[in-house]
PDB file of C-alpha atoms in Angstrom:
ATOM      1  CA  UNK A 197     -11.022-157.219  38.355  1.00  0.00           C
ATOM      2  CA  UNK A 198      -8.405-154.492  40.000  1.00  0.00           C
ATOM      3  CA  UNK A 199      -6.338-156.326  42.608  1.00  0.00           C
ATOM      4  CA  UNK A 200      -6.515-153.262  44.519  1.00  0.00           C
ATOM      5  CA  UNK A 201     -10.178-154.942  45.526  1.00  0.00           C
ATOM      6  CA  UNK A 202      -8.936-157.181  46.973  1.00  0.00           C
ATOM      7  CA  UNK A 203      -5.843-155.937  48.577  1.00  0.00           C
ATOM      8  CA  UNK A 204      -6.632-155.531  52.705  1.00  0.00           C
ATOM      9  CA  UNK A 205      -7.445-152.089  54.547  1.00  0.00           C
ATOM     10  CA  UNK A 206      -4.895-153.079  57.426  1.00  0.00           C
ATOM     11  CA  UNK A 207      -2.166-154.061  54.849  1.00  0.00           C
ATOM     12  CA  UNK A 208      -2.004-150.963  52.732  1.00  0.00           C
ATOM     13  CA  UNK A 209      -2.173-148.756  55.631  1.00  0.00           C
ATOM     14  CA  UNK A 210       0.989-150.776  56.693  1.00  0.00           C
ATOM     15  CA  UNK A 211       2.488-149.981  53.453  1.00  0.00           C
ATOM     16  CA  UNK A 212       2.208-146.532  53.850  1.00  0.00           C
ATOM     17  CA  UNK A 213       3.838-146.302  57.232  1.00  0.00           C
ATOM     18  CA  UNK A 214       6.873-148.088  55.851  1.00  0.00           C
ATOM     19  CA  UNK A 215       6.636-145.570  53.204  1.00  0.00           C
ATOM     20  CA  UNK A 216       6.241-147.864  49.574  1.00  0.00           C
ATOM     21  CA  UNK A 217       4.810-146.441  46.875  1.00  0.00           C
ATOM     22  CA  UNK A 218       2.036-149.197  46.671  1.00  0.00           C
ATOM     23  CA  UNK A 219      -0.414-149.276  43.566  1.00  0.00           C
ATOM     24  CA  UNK A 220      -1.661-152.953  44.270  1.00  0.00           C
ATOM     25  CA  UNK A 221      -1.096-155.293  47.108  1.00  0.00           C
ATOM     26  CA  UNK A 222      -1.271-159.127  47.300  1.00  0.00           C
ATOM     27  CA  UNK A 223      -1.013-162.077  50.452  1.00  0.00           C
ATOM     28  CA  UNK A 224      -0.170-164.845  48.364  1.00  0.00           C
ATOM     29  CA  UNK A 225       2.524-165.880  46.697  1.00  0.00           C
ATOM     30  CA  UNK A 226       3.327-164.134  42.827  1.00  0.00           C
ATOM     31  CA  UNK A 227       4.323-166.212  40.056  1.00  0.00           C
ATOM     32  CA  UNK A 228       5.402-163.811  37.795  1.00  0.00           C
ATOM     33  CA  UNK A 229       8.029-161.334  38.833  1.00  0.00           C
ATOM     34  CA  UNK A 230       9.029-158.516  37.206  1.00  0.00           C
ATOM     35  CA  UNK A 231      12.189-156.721  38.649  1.00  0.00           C
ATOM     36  CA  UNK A 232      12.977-153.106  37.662  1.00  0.00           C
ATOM     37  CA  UNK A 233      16.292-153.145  39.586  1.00  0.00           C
ATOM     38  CA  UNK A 234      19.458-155.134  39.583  1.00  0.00           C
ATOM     39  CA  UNK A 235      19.416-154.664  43.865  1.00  0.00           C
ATOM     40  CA  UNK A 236      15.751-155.109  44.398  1.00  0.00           C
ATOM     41  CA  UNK A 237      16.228-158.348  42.104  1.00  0.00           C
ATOM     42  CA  UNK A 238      19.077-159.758  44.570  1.00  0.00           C
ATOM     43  CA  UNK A 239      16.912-159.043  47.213  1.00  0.00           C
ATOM     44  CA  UNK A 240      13.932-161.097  45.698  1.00  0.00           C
ATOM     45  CA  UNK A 241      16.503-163.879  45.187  1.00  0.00           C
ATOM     46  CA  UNK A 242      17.710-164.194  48.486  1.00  0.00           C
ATOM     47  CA  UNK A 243      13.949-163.828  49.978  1.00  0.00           C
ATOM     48  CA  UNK A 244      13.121-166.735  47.818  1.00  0.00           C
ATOM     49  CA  UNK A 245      11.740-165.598  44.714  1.00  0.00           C
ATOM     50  CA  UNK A 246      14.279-166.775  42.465  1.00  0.00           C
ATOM     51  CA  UNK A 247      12.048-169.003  40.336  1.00  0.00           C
ATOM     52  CA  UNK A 248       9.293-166.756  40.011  1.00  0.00           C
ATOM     53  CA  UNK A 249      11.195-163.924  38.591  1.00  0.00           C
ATOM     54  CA  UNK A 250      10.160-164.039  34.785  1.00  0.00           C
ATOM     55  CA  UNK A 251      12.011-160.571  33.779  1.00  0.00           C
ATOM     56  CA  UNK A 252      14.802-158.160  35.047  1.00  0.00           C
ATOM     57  CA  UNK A 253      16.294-154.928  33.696  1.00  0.00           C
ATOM     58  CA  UNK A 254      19.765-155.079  32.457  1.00  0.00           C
ATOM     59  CA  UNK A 255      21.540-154.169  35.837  1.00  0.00           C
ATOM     60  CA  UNK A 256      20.063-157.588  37.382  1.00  0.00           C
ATOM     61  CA  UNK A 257      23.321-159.397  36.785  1.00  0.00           C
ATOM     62  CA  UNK A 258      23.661-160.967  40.215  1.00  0.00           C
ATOM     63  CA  UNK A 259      23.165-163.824  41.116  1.00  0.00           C
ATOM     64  CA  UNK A 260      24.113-164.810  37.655  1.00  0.00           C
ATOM     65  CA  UNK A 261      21.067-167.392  37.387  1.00  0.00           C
ATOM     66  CA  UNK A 262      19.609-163.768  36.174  1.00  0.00           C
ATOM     67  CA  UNK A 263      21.614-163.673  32.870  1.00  0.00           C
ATOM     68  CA  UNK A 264      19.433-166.412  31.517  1.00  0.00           C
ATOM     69  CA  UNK A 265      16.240-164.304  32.495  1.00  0.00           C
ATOM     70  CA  UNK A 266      14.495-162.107  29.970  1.00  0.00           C
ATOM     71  CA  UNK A 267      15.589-158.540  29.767  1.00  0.00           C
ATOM     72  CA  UNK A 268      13.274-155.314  29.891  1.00  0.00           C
ATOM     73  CA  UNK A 269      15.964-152.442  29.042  1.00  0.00           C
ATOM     74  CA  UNK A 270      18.076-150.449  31.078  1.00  0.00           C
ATOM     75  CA  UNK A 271      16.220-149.159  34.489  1.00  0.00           C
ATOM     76  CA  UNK A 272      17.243-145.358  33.670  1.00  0.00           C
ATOM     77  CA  UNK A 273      14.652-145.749  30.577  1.00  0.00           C
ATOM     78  CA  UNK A 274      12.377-148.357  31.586  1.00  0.00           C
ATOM     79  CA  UNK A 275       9.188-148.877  29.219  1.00  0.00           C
ATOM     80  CA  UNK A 276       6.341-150.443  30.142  1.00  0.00           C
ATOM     81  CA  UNK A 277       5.425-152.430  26.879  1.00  0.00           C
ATOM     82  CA  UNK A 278       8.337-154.983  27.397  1.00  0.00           C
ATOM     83  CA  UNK A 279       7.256-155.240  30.710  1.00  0.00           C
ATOM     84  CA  UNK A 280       3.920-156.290  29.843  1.00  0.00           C
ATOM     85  CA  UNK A 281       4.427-158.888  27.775  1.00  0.00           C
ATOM     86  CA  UNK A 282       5.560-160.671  29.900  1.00  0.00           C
ATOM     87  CA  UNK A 283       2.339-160.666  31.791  1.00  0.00           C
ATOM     88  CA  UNK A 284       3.886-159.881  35.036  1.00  0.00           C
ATOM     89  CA  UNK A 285       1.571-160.487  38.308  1.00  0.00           C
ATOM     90  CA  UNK A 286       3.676-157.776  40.115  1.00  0.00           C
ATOM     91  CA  UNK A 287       6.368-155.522  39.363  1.00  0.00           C
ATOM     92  CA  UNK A 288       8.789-154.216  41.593  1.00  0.00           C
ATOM     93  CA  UNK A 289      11.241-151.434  41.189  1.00  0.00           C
ATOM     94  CA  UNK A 290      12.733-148.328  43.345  1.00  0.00           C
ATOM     95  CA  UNK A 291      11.714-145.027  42.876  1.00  0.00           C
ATOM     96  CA  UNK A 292      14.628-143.126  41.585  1.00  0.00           C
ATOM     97  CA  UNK A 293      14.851-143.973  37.807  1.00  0.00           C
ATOM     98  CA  UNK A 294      11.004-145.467  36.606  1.00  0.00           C
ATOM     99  CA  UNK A 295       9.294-142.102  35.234  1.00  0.00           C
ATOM    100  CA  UNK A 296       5.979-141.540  36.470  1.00  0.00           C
ATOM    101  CA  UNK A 297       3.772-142.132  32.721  1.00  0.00           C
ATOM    102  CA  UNK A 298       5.385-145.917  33.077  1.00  0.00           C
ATOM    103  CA  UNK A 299       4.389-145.965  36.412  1.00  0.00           C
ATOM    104  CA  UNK A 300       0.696-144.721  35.387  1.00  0.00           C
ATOM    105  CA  UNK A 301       0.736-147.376  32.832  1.00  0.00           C
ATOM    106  CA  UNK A 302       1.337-150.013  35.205  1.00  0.00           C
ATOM    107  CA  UNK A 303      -1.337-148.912  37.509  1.00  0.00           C
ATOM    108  CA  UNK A 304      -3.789-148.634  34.442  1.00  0.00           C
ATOM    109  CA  UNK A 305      -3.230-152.339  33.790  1.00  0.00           C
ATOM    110  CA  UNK A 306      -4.272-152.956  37.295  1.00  0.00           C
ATOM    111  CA  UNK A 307      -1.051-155.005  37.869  1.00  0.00           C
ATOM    112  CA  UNK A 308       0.425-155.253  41.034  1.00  0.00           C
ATOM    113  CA  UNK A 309       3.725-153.180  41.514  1.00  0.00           C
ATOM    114  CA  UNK A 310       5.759-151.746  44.337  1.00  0.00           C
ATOM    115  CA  UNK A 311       7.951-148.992  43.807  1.00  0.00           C
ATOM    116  CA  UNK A 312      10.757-148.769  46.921  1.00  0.00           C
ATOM    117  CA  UNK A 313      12.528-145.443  47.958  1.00  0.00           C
ATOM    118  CA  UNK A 314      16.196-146.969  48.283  1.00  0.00           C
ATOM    119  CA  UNK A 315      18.569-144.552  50.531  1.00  0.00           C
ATOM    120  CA  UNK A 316      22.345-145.710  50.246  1.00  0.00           C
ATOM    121  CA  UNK A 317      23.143-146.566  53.558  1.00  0.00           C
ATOM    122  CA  UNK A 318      23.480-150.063  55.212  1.00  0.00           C
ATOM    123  CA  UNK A 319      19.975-148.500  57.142  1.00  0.00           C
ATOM    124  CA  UNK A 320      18.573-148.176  53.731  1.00  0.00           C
ATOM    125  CA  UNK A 321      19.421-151.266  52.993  1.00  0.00           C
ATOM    126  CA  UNK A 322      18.068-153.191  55.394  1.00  0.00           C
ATOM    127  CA  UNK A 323      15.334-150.771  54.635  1.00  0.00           C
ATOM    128  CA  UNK A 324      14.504-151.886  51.587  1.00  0.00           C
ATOM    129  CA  UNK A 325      14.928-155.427  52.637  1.00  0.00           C
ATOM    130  CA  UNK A 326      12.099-155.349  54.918  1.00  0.00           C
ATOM    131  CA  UNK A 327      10.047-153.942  52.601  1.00  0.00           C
ATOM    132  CA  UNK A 328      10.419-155.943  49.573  1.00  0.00           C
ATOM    133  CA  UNK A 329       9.850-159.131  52.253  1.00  0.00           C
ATOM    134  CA  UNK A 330       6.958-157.184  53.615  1.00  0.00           C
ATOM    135  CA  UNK A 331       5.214-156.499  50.209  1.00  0.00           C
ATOM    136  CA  UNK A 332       5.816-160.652  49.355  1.00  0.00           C
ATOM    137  CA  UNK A 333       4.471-161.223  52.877  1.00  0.00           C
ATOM    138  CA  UNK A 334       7.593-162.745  54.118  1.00  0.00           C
ATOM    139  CA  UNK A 335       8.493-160.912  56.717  1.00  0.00           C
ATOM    140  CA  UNK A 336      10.049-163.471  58.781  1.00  0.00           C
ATOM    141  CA  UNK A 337      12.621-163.900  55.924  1.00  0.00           C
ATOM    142  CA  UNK A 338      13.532-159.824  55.670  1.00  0.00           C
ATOM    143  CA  UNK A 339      14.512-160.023  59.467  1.00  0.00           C
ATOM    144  CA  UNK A 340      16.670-162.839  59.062  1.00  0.00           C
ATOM    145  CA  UNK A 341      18.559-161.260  56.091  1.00  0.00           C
ATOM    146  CA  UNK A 342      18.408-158.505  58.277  1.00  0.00           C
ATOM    147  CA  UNK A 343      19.976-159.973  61.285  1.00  0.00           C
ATOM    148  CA  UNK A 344      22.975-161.538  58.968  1.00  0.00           C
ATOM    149  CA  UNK A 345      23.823-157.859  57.528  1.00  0.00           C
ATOM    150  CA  UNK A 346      23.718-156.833  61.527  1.00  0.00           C
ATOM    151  CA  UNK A 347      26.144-159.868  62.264  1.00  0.00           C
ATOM    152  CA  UNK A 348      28.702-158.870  59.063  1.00  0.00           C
ATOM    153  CA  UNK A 349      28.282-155.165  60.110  1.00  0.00           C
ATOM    154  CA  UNK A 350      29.528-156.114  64.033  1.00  0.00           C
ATOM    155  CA  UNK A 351      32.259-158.232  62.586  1.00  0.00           C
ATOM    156  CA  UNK A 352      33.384-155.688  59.982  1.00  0.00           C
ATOM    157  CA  UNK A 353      36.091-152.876  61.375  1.00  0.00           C
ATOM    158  CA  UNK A 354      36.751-149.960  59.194  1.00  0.00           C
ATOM    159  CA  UNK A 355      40.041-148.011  59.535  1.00  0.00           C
ATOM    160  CA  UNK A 356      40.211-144.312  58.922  1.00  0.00           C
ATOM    161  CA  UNK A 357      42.451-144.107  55.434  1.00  0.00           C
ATOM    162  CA  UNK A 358      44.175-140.674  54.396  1.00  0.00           C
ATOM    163  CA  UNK A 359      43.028-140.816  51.166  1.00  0.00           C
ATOM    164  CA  UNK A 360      41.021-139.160  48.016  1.00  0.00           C
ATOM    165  CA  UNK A 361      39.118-141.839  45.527  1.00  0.00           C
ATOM    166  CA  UNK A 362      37.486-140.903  42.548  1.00  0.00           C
ATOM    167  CA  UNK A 363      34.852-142.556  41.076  1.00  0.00           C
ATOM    168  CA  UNK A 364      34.863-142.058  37.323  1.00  0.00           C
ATOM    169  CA  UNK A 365      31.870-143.681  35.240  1.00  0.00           C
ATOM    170  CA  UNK A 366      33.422-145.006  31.798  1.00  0.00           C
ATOM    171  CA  UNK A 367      31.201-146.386  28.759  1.00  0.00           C
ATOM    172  CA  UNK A 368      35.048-144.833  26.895  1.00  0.00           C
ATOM    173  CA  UNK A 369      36.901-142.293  26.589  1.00  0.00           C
ATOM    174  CA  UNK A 370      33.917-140.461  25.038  1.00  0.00           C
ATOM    175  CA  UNK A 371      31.796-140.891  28.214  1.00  0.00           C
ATOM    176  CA  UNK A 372      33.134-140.145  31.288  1.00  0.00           C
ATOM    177  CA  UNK A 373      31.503-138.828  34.537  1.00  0.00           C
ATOM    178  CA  UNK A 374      32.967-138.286  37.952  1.00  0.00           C
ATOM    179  CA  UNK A 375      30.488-138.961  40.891  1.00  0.00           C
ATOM    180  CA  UNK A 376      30.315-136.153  43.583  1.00  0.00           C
ATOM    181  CA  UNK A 377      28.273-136.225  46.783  1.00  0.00           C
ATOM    182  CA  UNK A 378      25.482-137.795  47.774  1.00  0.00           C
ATOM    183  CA  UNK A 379      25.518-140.436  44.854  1.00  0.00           C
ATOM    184  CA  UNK A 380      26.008-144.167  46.061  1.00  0.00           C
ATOM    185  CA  UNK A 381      30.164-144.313  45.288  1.00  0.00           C
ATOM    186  CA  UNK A 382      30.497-141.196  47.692  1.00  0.00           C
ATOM    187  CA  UNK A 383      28.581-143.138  50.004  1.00  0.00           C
ATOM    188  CA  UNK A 384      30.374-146.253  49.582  1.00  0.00           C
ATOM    189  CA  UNK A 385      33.824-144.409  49.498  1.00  0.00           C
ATOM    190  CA  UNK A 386      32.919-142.608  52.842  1.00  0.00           C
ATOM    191  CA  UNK A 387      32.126-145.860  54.193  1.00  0.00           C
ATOM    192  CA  UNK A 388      34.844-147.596  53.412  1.00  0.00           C
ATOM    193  CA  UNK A 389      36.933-145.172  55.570  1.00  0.00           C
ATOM    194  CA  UNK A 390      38.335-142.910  52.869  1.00  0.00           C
ATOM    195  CA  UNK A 391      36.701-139.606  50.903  1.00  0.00           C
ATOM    196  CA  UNK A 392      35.583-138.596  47.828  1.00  0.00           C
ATOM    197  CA  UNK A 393      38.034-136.757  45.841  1.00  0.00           C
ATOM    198  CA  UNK A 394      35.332-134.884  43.965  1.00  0.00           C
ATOM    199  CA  UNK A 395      33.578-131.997  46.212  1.00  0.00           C
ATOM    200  CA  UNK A 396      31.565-129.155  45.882  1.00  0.00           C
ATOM    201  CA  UNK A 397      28.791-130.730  43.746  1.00  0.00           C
ATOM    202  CA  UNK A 398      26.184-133.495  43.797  1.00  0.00           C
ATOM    203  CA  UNK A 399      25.236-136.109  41.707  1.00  0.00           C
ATOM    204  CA  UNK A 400      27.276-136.874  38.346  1.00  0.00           C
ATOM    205  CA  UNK A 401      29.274-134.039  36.347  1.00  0.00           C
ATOM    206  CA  UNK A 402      31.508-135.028  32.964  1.00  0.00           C
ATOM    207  CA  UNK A 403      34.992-135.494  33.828  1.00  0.00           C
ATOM    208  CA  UNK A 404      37.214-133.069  32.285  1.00  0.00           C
ATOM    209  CA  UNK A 405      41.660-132.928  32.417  1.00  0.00           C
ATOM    210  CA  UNK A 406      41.653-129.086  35.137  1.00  0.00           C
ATOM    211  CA  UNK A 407      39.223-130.928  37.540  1.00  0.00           C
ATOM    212  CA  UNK A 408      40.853-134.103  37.786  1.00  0.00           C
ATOM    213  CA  UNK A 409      44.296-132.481  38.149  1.00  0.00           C
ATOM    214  CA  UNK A 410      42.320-130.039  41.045  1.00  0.00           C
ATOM    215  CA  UNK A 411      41.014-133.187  42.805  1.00  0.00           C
ATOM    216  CA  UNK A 412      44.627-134.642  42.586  1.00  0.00           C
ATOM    217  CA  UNK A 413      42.913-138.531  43.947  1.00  0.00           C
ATOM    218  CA  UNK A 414      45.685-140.417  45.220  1.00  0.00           C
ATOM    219  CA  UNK A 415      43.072-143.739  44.216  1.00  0.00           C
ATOM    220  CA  UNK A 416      41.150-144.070  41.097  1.00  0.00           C
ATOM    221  CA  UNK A 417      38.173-146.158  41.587  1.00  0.00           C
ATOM    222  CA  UNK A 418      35.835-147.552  38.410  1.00  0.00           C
ATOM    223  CA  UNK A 419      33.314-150.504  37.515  1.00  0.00           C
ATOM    224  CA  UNK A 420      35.475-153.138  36.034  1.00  0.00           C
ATOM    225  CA  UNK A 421      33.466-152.740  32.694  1.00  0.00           C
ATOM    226  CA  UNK A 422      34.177-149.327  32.758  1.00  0.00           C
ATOM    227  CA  UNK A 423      37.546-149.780  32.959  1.00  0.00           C
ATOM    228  CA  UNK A 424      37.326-152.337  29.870  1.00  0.00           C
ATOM    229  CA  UNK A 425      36.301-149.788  28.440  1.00  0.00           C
ATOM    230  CA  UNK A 426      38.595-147.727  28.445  1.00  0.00           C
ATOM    231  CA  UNK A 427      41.542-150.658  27.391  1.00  0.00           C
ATOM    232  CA  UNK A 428      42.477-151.212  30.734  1.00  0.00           C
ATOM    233  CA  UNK A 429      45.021-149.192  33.309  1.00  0.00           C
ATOM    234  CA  UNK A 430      47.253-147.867  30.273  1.00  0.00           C
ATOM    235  CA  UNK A 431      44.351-146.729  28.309  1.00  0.00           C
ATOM    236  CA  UNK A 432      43.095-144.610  31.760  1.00  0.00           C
ATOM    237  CA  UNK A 433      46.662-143.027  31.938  1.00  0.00           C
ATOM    238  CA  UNK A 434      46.049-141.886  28.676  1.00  0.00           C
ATOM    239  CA  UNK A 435      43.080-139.722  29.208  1.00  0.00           C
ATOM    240  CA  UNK A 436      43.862-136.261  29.823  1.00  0.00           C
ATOM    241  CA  UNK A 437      45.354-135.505  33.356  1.00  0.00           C
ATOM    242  CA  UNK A 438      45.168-139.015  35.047  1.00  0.00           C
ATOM    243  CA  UNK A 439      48.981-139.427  34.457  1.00  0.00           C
ATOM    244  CA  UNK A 440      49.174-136.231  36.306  1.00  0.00           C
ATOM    245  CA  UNK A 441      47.489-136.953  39.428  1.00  0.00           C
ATOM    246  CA  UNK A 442      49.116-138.631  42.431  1.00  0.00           C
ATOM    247  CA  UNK A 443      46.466-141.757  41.595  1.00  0.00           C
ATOM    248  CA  UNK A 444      48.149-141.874  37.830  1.00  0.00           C
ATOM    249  CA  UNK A 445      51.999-141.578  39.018  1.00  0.00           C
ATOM    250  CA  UNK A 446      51.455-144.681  41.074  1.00  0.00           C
ATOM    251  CA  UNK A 447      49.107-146.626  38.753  1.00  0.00           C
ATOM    252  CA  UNK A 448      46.451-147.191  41.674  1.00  0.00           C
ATOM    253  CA  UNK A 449      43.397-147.917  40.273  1.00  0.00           C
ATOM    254  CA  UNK A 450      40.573-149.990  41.668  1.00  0.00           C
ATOM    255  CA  UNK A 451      38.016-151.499  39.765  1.00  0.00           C
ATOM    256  CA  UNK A 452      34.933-153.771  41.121  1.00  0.00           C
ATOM    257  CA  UNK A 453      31.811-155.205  40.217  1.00  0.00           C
ATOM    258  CA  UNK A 454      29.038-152.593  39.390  1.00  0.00           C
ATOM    259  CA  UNK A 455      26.530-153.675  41.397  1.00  0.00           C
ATOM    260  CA  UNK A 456      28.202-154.412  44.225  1.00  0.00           C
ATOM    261  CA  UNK A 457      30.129-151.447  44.694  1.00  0.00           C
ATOM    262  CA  UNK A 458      27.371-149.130  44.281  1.00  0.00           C
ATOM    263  CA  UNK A 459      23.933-151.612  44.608  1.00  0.00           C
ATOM    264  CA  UNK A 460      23.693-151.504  48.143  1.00  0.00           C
ATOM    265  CA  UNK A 461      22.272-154.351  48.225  1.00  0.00           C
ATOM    266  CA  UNK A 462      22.373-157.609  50.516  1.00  0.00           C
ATOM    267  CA  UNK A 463      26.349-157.692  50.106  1.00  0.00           C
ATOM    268  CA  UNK A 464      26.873-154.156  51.476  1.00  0.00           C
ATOM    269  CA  UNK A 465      28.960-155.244  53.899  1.00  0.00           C
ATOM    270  CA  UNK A 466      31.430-157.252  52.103  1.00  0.00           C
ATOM    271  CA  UNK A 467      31.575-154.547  49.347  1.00  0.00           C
ATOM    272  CA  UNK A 468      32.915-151.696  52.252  1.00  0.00           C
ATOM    273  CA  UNK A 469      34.922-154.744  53.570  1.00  0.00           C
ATOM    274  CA  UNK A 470      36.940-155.038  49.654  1.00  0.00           C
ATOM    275  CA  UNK A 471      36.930-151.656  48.850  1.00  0.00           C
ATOM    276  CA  UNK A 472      38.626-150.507  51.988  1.00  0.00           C
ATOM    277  CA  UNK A 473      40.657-153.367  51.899  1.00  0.00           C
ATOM    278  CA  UNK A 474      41.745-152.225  48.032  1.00  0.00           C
ATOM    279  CA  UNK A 475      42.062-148.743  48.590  1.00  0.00           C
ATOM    280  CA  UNK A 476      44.624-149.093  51.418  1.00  0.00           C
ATOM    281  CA  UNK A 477      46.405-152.188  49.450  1.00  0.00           C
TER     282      UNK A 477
END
């Protein structure tokens, strides 16, 4: 039997003025969690749902409980037969990266899932908080993690910083993308009181030697796996025009966590707080 049956008029009407893709809807509590998203899954953790998460996709790495959990690929190319086997009583994921046909397969199943819109914003955030609690019906809880994003947001005091960061996305030198506006670094860059060294576009664009030396970033800012990657500072300075930018001369890289930095996720506001705090070290 469909949970959709059984799912309340008044509640999925509430759904849709939050604005959650909602196939199925429950009021009790799930036992088997499925999380599509390494931010969604922190979110789950701190509402409470640790234990019942039985599967994550691979950019669930925090807290790091979620190693030992099973893995259900990367969320850019999620399928749903991994998924299902673990016979997931909801699955929960944000919008931007699950294709529609998986989607259409979970509804088929009649599984319960929730697919979030996430905006990167410290609104969006608290956003998405309240309606992750509000789709686990623990509202109470998404207010309070709420309120404790509003107290590190009062508390947090961003200075205005003269200076150009770009992002670059490494998996080696034979992958590299620079992030350009409106993606989640040029958010968190922004925020952090600096800006983006990479204009004119949006989304992600390979990195090539005339750009970078264009851009000229006086900070060079990467996932600290990425920059592994790579071999570490020296190996950056040897990729084609880094040595020649302002960021290269001076060896100022940054690297941090990859979720973190660009999850917007409960720790928001300590992630502005160290990258602002790193870019004018």
């Amino acid at each position: 039997m469909s949970f959709k049956l059984r799912c309340s008029t008044v509640l999925f009407l509430l759904c849709l003025q939050i604005g959650v893709s909602v196939s199925t809807y429950a009021q009790s509590s799930y036992k088997r969690i499925v999380s599509l998203n390494g931010t969604v899954t922190e979110i789950l953790c701190d509402l409470g749902f640790q234990q019942q998460i039985v599967g994550v996709d691979v950019t669930s790495i925090y807290p790091a409980a979620m190693e030992k959990v099973p893995k259900v690929g990367h969320n850019r190319n999620i399928s749903a037969e991994p998924v299902l086997a673990l016979q997931p009583d909801l699955i929960l994921s944000t919008a931007n990266f699950l294709s529609p046909a998986v989607i259409a397969q979970f509804k088929s199943v009649g599984i319960a899932n929730v697919i979030v819109e996430q905006d990167y914003s410290v609104a969006g955030t608290k956003k998405l908080i309240t309606q992750i609690a509000a789709a686990l019906n623990v509202p109470a809880k998404g207010t309070a993690l709420c309120k404790q994003i509003d107290q590190q947001q009062a508390a947090l005091h961003i200075a205005k910083q003269n200076k150009k960061v770009l992002f670059i996305y490494a998996r080696g030198a034979g992958t590299m993308m620079v992030a350009g506006e409106g993606t989640p670094m040029d958010k968190m860059i922004t925020l952090a009181g600096a800006a983006n060294a990479a204009t004119g576009f949006h989304d992600f664009k390979p990195l090539t030697a005339e750009a970078l030396v264009a851009a000229n970033p006086d900070v060079v800012l990467l996932f600290d796996i990425g920059l592994q990657s790579l071999g570490g500072v020296d190996g950056l300075l040897k990729v084609p025009g880094v040595a020649q930018t302002n960021a290269g001369k001076n060896r100022k890289v940054i690297v941090m966590d990859g979720l973190l930095l660009s999850g917007f996720g409960p720790r928001v506001i300590p992630a502005i707080k160290e990258l602002s705090q790193k870019i004018g070290g």
